[in-house]
Coordinates of C-alpha atoms in Angstrom, one line a residue:
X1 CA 5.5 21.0 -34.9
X2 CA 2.3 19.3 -35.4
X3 CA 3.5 18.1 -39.0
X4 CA 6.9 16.6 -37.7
X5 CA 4.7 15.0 -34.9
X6 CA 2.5 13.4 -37.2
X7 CA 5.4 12.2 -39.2
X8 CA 7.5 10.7 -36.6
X9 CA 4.6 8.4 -35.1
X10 CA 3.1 7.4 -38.8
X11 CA 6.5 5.5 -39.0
X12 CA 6.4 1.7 -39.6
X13 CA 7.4 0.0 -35.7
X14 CA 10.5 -1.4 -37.4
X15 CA 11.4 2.3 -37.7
X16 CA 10.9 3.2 -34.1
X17 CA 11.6 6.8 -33.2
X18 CA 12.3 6.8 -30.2
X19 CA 15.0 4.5 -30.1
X20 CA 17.0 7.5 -30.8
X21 CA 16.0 9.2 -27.9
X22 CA 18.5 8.5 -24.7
X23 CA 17.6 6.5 -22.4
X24 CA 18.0 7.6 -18.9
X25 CA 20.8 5.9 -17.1
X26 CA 19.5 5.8 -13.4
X27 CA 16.5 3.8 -14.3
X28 CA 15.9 -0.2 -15.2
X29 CA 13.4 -2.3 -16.8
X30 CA 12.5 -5.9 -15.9
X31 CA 10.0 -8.3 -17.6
X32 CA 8.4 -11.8 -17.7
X33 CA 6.1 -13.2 -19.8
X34 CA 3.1 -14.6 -19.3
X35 CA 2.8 -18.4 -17.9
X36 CA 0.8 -21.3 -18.3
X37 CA 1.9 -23.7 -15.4
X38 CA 1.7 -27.9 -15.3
X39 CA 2.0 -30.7 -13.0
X40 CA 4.9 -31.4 -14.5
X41 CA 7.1 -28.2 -13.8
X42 CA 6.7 -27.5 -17.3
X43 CA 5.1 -24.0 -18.6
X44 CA 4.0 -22.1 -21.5
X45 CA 3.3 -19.3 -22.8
X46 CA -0.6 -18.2 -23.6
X47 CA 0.3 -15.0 -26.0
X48 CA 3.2 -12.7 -26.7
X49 CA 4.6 -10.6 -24.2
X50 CA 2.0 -7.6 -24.2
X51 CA 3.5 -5.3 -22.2
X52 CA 6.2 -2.3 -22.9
X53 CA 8.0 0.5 -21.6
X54 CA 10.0 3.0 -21.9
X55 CA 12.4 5.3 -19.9
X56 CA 13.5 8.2 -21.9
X57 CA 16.1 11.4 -20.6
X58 CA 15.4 14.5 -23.2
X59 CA 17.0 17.7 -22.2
X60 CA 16.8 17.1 -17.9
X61 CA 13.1 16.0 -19.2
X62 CA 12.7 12.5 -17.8
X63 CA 9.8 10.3 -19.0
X64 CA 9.1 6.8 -17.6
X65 CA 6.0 4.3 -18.5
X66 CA 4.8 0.7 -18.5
X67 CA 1.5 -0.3 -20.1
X68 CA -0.1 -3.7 -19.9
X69 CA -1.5 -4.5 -23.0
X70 CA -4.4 -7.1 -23.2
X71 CA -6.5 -8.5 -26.5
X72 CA -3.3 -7.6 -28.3
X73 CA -0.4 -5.6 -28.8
X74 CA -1.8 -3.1 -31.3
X75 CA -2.5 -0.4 -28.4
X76 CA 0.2 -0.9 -26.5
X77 CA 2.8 -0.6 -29.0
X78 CA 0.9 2.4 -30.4
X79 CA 0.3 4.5 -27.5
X80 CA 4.4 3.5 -26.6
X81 CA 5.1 5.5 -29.8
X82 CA 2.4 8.2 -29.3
X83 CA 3.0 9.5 -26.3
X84 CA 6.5 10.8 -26.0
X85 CA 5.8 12.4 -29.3
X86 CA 2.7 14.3 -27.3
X87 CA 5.6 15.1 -24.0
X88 CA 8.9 15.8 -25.5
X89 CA 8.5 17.3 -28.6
X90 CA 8.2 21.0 -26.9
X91 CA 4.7 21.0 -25.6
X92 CA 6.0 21.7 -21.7
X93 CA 7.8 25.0 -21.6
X94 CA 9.8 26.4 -18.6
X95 CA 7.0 28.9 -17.8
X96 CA 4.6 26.3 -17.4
X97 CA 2.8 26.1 -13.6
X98 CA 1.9 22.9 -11.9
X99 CA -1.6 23.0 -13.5
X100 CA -0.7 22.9 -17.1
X101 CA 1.5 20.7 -16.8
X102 CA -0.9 17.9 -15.9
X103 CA -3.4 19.9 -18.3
X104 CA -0.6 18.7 -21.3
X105 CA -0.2 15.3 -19.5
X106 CA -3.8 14.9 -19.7
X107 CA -4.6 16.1 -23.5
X108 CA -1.8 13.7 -24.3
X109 CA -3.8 10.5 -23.0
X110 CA -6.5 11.8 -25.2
X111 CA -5.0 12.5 -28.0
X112 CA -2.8 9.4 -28.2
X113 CA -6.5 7.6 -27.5
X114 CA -8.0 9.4 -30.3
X115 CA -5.2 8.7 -32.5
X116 CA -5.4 5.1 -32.3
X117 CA -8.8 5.0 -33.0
X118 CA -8.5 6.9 -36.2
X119 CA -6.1 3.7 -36.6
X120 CA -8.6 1.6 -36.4
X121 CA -10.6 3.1 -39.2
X122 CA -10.2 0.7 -42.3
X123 CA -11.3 -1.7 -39.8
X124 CA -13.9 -0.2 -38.5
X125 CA -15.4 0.3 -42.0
X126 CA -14.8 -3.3 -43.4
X127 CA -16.4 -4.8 -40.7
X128 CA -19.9 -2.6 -41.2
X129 CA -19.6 -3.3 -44.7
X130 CA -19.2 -7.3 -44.4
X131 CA -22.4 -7.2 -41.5
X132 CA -24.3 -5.1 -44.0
X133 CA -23.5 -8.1 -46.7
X134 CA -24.7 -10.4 -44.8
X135 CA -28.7 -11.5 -43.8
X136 CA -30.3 -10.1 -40.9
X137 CA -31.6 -12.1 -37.9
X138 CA -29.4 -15.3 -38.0
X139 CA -28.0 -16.5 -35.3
X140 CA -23.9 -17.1 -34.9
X141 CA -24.1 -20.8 -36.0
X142 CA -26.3 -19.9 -38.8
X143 CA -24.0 -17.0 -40.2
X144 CA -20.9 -19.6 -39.5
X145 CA -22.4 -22.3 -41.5
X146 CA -24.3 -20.1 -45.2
X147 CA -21.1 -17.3 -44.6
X148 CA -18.0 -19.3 -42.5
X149 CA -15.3 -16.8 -44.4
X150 CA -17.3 -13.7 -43.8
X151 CA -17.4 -15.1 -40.4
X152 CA -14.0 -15.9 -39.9
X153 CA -12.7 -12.2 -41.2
X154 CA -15.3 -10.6 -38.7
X155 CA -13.9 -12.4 -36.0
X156 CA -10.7 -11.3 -37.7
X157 CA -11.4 -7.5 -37.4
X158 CA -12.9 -7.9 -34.0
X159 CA -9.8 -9.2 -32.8
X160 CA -8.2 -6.3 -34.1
X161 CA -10.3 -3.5 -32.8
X162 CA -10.6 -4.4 -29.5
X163 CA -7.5 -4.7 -28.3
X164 CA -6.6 -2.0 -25.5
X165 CA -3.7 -0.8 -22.9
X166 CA -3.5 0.4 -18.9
X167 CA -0.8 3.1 -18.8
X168 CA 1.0 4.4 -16.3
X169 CA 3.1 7.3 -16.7
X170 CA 5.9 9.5 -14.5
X171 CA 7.0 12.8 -15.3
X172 CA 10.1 14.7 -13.7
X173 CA 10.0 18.3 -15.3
X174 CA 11.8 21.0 -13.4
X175 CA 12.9 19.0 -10.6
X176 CA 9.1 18.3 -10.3
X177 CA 7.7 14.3 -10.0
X178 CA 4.3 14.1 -12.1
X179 CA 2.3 10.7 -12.1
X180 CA -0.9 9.4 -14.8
X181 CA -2.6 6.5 -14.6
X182 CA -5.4 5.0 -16.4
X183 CA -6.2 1.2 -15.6
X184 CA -4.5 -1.0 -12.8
X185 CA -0.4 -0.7 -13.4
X186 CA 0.7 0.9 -10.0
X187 CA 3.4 3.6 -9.5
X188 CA 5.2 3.8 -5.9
X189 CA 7.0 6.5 -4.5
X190 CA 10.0 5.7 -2.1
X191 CA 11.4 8.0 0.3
X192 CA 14.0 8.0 3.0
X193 CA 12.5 8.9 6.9
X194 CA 14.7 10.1 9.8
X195 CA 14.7 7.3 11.1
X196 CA 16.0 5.5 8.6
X197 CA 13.3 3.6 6.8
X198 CA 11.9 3.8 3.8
X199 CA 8.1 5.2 3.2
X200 CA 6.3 3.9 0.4
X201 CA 3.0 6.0 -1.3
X202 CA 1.1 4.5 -4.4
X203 CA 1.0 7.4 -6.1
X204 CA -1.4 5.5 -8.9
X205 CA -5.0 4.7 -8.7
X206 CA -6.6 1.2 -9.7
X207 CA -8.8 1.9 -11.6
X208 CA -11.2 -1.4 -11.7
X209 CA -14.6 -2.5 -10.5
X210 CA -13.7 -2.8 -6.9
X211 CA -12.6 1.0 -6.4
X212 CA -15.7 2.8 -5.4
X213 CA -15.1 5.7 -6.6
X214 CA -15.4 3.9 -10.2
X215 CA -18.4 2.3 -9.4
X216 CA -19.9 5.6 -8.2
X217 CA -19.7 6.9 -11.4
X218 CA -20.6 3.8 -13.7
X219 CA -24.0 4.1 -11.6
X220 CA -24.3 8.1 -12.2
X221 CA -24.1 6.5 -16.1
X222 CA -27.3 4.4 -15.0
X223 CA -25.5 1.3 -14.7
X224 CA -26.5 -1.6 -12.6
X225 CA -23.8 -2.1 -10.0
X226 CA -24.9 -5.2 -8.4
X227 CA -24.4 -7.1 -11.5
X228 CA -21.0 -5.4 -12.2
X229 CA -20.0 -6.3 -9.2
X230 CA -21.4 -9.9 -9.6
X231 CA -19.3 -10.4 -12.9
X232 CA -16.1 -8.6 -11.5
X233 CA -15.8 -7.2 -14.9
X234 CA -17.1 -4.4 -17.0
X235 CA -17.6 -5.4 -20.4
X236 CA -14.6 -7.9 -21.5
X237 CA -12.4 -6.4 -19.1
X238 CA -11.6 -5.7 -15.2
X239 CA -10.8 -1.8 -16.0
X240 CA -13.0 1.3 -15.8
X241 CA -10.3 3.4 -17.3
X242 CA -7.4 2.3 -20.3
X243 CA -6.5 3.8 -23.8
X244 CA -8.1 1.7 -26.4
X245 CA -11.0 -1.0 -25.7
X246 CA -13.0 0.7 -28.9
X247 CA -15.3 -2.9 -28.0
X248 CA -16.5 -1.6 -24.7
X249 CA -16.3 2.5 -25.9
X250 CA -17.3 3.1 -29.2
X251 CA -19.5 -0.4 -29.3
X252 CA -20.5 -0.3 -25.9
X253 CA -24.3 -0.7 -26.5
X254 CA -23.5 -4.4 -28.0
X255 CA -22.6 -5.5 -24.1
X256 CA -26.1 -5.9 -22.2
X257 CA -24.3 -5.0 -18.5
X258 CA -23.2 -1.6 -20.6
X259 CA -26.3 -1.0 -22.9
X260 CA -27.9 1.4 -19.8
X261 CA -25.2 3.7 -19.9
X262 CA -25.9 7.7 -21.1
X263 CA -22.4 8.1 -22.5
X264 CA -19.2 5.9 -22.8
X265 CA -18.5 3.7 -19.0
X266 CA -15.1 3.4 -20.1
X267 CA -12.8 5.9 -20.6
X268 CA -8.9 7.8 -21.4
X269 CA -9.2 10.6 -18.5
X270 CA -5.9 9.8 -16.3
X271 CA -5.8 10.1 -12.7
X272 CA -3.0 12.5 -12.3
X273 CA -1.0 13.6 -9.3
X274 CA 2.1 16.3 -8.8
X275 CA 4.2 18.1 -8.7
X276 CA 6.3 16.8 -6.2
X277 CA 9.1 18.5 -5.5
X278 CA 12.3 16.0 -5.7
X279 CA 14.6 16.3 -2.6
X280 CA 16.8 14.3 -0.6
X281 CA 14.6 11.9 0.7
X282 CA 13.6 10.5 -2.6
X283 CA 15.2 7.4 -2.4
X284 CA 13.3 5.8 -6.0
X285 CA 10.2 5.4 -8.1
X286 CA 8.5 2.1 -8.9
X287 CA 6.3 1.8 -12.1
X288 CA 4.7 -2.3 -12.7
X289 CA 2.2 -3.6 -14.7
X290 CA -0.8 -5.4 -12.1
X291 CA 1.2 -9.2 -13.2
X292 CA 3.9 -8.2 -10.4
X293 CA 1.6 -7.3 -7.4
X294 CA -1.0 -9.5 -8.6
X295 CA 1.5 -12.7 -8.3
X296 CA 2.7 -11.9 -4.8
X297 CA -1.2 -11.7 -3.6
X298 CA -1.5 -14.9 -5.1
X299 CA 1.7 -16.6 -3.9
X300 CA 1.4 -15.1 -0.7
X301 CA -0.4 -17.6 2.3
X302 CA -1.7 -14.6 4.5
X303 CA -2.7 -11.3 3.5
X304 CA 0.2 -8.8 2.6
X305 CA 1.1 -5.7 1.0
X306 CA 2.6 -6.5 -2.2
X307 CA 3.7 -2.7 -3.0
X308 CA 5.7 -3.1 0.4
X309 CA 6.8 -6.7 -0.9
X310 CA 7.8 -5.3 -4.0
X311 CA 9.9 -2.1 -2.5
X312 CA 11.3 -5.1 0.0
X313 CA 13.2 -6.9 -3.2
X314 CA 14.2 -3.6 -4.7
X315 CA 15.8 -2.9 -1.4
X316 CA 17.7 -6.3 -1.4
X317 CA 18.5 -6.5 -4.9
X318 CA 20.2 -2.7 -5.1
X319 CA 22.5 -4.6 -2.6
X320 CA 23.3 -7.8 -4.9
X321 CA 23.1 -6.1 -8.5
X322 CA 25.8 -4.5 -11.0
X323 CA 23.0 -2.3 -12.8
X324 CA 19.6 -0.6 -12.3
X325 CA 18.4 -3.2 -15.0
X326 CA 19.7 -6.2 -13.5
X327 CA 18.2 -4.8 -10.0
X328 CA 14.5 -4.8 -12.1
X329 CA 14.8 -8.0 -13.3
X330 CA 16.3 -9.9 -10.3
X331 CA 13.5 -8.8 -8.5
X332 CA 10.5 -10.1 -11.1
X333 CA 12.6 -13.3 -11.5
X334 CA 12.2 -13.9 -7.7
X335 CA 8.6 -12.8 -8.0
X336 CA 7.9 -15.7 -10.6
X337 CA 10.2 -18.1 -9.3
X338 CA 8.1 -17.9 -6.0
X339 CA 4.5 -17.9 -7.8
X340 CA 5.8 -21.0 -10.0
X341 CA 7.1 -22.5 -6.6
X342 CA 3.3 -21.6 -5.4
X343 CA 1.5 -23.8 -7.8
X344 CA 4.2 -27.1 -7.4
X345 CA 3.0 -27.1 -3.7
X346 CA -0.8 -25.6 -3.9
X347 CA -2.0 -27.1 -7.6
X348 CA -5.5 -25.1 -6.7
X349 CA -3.4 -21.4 -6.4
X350 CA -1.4 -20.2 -9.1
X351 CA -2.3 -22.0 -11.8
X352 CA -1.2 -19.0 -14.5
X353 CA 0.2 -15.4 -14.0
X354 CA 0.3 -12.9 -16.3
X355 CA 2.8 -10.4 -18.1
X356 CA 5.2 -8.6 -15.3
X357 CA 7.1 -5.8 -16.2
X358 CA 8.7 -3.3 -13.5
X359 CA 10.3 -0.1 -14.0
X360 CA 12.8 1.6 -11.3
X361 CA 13.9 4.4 -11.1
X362 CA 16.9 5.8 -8.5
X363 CA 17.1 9.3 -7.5
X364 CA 20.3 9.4 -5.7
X365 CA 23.2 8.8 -8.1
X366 CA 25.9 7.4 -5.8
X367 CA 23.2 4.3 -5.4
X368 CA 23.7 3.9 -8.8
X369 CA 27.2 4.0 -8.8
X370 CA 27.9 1.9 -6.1
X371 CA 26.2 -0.8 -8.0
X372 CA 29.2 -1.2 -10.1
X373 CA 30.6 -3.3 -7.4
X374 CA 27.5 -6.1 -6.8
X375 CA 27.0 -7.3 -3.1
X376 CA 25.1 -10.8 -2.2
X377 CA 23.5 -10.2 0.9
X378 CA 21.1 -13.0 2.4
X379 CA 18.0 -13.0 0.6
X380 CA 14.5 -14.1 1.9
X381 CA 11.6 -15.6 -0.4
X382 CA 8.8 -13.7 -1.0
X383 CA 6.1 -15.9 0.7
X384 CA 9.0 -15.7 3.9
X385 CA 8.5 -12.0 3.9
X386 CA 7.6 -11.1 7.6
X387 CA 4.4 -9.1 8.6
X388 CA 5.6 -5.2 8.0
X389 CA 3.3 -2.2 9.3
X390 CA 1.9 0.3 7.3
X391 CA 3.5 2.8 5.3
X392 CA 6.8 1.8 6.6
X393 CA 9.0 -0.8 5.1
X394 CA 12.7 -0.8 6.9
X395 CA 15.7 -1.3 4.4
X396 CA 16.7 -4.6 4.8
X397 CA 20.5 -3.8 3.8
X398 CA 21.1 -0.3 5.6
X399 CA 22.6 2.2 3.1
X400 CA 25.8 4.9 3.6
X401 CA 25.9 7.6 1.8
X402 CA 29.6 8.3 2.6
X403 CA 30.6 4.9 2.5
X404 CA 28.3 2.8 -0.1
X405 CA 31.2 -0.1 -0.2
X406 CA 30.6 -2.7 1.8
X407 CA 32.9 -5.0 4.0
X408 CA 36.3 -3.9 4.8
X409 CA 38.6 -1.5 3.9
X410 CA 41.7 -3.4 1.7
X411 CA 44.8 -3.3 2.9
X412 CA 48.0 -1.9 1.1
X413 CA 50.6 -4.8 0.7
X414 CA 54.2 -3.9 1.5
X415 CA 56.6 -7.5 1.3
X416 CA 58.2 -8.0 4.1
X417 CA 61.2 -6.7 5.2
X418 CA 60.5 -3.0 4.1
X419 CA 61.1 -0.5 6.5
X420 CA 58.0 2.1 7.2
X421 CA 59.0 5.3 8.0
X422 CA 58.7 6.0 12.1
X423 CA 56.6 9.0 13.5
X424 CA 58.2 12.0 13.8
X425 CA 59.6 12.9 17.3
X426 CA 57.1 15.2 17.9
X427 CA 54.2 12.7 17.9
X428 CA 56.4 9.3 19.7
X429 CA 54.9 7.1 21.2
X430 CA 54.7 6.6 25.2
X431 CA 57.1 3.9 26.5
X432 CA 53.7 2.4 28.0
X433 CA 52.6 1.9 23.9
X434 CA 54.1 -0.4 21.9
X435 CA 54.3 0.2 18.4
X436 CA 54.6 -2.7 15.9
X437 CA 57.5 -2.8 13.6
X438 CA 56.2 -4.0 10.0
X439 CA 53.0 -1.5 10.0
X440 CA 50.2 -2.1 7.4
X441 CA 48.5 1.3 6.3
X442 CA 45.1 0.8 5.9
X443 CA 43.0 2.5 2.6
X444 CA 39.3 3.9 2.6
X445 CA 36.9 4.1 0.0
X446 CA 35.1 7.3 -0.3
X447 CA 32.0 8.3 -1.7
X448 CA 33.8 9.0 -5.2
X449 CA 35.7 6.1 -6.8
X450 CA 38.7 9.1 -7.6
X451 CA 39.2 9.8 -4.7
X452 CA 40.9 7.8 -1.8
X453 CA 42.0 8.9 2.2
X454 CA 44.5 7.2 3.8
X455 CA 45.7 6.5 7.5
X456 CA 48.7 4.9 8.7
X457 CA 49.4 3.4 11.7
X458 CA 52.9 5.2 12.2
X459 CA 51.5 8.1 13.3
X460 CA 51.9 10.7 10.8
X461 CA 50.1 13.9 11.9
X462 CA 48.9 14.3 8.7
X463 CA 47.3 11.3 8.2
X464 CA 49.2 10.4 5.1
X465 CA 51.2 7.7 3.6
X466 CA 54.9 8.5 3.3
X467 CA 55.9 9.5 0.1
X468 CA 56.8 6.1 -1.6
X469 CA 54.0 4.3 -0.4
X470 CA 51.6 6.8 -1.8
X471 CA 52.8 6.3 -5.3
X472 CA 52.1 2.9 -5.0
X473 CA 48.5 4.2 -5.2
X474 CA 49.0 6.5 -8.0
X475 CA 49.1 9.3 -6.1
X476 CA 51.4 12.3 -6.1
X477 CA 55.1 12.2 -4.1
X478 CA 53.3 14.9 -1.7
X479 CA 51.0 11.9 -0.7
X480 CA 47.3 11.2 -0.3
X481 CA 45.8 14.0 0.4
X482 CA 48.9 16.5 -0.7
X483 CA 50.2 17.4 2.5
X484 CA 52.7 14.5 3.6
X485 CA 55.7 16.8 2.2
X486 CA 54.7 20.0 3.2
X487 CA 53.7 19.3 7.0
X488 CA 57.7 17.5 6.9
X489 CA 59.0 20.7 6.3
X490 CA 56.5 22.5 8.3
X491 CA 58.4 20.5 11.4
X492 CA 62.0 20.3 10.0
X493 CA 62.1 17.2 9.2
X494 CA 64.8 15.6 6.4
X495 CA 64.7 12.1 4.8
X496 CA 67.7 10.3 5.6
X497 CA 69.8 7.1 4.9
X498 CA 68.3 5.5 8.2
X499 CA 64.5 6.6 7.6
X500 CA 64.6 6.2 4.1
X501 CA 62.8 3.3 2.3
X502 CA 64.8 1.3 -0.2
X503 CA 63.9 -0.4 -3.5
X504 CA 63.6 -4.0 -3.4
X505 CA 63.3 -4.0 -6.8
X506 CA 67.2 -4.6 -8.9
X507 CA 67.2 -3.2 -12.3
X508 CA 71.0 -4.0 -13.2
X509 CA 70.5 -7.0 -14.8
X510 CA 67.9 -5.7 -17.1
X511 CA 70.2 -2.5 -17.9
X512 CA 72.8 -4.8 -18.9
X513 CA 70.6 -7.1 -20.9
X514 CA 69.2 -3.8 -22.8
X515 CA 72.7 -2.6 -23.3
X516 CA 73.7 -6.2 -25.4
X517 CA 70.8 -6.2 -27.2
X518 CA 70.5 -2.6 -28.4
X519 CA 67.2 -0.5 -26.6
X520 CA 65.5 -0.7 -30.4
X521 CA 65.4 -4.6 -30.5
X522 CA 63.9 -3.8 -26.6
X523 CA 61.6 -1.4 -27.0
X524 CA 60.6 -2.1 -30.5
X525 CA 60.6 2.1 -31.4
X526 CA 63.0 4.2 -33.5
X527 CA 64.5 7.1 -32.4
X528 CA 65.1 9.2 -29.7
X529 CA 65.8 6.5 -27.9
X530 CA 63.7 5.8 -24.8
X531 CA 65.7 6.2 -21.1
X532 CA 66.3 2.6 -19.4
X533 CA 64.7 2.3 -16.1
X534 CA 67.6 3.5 -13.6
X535 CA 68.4 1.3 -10.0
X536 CA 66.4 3.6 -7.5
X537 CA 69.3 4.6 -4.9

């Protein structure tokens, strides 16, 4: 196993492997990249997209992530090929308890860190060898000016190595939700309440210089805190935790803020949560890289949630989408739109935004389904988003689980002048009632798009639509739900000429016409020659 790992992820990234691995089909992606705004309206891009993902459906073992890259794409695309190769390659068995599960989701952080380090080697190595070349105690300009290539390679290799990722991962293994984080992306659980809301749990820690519990153990490492917290940054980056960053790891002793530290201040160990048990009120999973929560904040004139701002679009856009991926990218399109729309009124807010990606995930499958026929409910903007309380957001478009169409049912068309069969005698009406003469049976859409109930307004016991009118639907002669013929004989009654419904449809003159012509020039086949359509009686 350990060989056919190490040959799978030693492939070249135009020779992907996992884009052979299926992708699961009740999850999207979404993505933006990053913007540069001016007072024009126009924008630009400051780097390439950074950020990737992946939502993969091995065996009933789903695996979802989104890392935000930064200094680079080198980590992120490594670690995006690593790590499914440390999940799904047989490492979780079915014997397994909750505990070593997130004991293998936590080796597999460090061994995908460790791995890209070893990556990093021939860099590592050319570098020392071009600083030992070179004369000690000059300053920057002086080594630019006697040694400007030696200079210009270092830089070079510097760029290379410290590039670095945030990761956030979800697991579902034996009907069992796992979540790892290192770094600021943000996974939010969704679930349904009784009374029909939607509760919404970040499930993910940030990990940056503003969570205490970071800063409690940066000063255990002998840290100064005060001067961390001055800077907002640790090293050349806002994270305490990511996969990569060899800069502020490895070569942390060349920052002066991280000099004072006994052992490495930043590090691979995920913050890791689970197993949930999945059940009916997961409604869906939310996984986004910190450029979607971090525009709303900044787009937003008073203080809001943006997890609950985010869930708030999801909601909507389940209602207006045809697809789980359209849902995830409808929603960071508004997200952008409204940070872009941000800056054209408030020049001093908003000036840039970074990478967004956002992964959902759906756990009930007739949500998914139903989004094969879109809905375009009103939408609201994100900066109109109303004041919501804590840990409950309410749908903004309700959904019905036996019903997810909405608007009303369609009507079956019968032209006019067709008869509908009356109600039996059994079930007349009172001569206080009237009963209409050209009735309109009306269809409803259940929960499964193969499956259809019908009512008429004549009255049948059954519910049913006669017999011809049921075929019109493609269902069988004993109607809708199959009992139409039997509960007629069950009470005696016969079709007659006064009850029955005729054809208004003539076939003579096309019998007459295929007769001339010969049914081979009609039909265009050989023998055995094919019966003409017959004149219903």
């Amino acid at each position: 196993m350990a060989s056919k790992r190490s040959s799978i992820v030693s492939q070249s990234p135009t020779e992907n492997w996992t884009d052979d691995l299926p992708v699961c089909k009740l999850s999207g992606v979404g993505f933006l990249t990053n913007q540069r705004y001016r007072e024009d309206g126009g924008r630009r891009e400051e780097h390439e997209l950074e950020d990737r993902s992946f939502h993969f459906n091995v065996d009933d073992t789903y695996l979802y992530g989104v890392f935000d890259g930064h200094d680079g794409t080198r980590a992120s695309d490594f670690t995006v090929q690593r790590l499914p190769a440390e999940l799904l390659l047989g490492q979780l068995t079915a014997d397994m308890n909750d505990e070593q599960i997130k004991g293998a989701i936590r080796q597999a952080f460090i061994v995908v860190e460790k791995g890209f380090f070893q990556s990093l080697d021939d860099a590592l190595a050319e570098k020392t060898e071009i600083q030992l070349s070179m004369p000690e105690g000059l300053s920057s300009y002086e080594a630019y000016q006697q040694f400007p290539d030696e200079v210009a390679r270092m830089q070079a290799l510097q760029d290379e190595i410290s590039g670095g990722t945030t990761a956030v991962v979800a697991l579902i293994f034996q009907n069992k939700l796992f979540v790892a984080n290192v770094g600021d992306s943000r996974a939010l659980l969704c679930r349904e309440t009784p009374e029909g809301s939607i509760s919404v749990t970040q499930l993910s820690v940030d990990h940056v210089t503003s969570n205490n519990d970071e800063l409690t153990r940066l000063a255990n490492l002998g840290l100064d805190i005060q001067q961390i917290l001055r800077n907002r940054r640790i090293g050349n980056q806002e994270n305490t935790r990511s996969i990569g960053d060899y800069c502020v790891k490895g070569g942390y002793k060349d920052f002066d803020i991280l000099s004072a530290a006994t052992e490495e201040p930043v590090i691979a160990e995920p913050h890791i949560c689970g197993g949930f048990p999945i059940d009916e009120t997961f409604h869906c999973l939310v996984l986004m890289s910190d450029g979607v929560y971090k525009s709303i904040d900044e787009a937003s004139d008073v203080e809001t949630n943006s997890n609950f701002d985010v869930v708030r679009l999801v909601a909507e856009e389940l209602h207006c989408q045809n697809n789980m991926t359209g849902v995830a990218q409808a929603v960071v399109d508004r997200v952008g739109r409204a940070h872009h729309d941000t800056y054209m009124t408030q020049m001093s807010k908003c000036q840039k935004r970074d990478d967004m990606t956002l992964l959902i995930r759906i756990f009930k499958e007739e949500i998914a389904n139903s989004l094969k026929s879109p809905r375009a409910p009103g939408r609201q903007s994100v900066s109109a988003m109303p004041p919501m309380s804590p840990g409950v957001l309410p749908v903004s478009v309700p959904y019905n689980p036996s019903n997810p169409m909405t608007g009303s049912a369609p009507s079956l068309y019968i032209p006019s002048g067709v008869q509908t069969r009356p109600a039996p005698s059994g079930n007349s009406p009172s001569p206080t009632t009237s009963t209409p003469t050209n009735l309109v049976p009306q269809v409803t859409i259940s929960r499964s798009d193969t499956q259809s109930s019908a009512s008429s307004a004549s009255g049948s016991p059954s519910g049913s639509f006669p017999p011809e009118h049921a075929t019109a639907l493609g269902a069988s002669s004993q109607g809708i739900d199959g009992e139409g013929e039997s509960n007629e004989q069950e009470q005696g009654t016969e079709t007659s000429e006064e009850t029955r419904v005729h054809s208004y449809v003539d076939f003579t003159d096309f019998n007459r016409q295929v007769d001339e012509l010969g049914a081979d020039n009609v039909y265009g086949w050989d023998n055995p020659k094919p019966a003409a359509p017959t004149t219903p009686v």
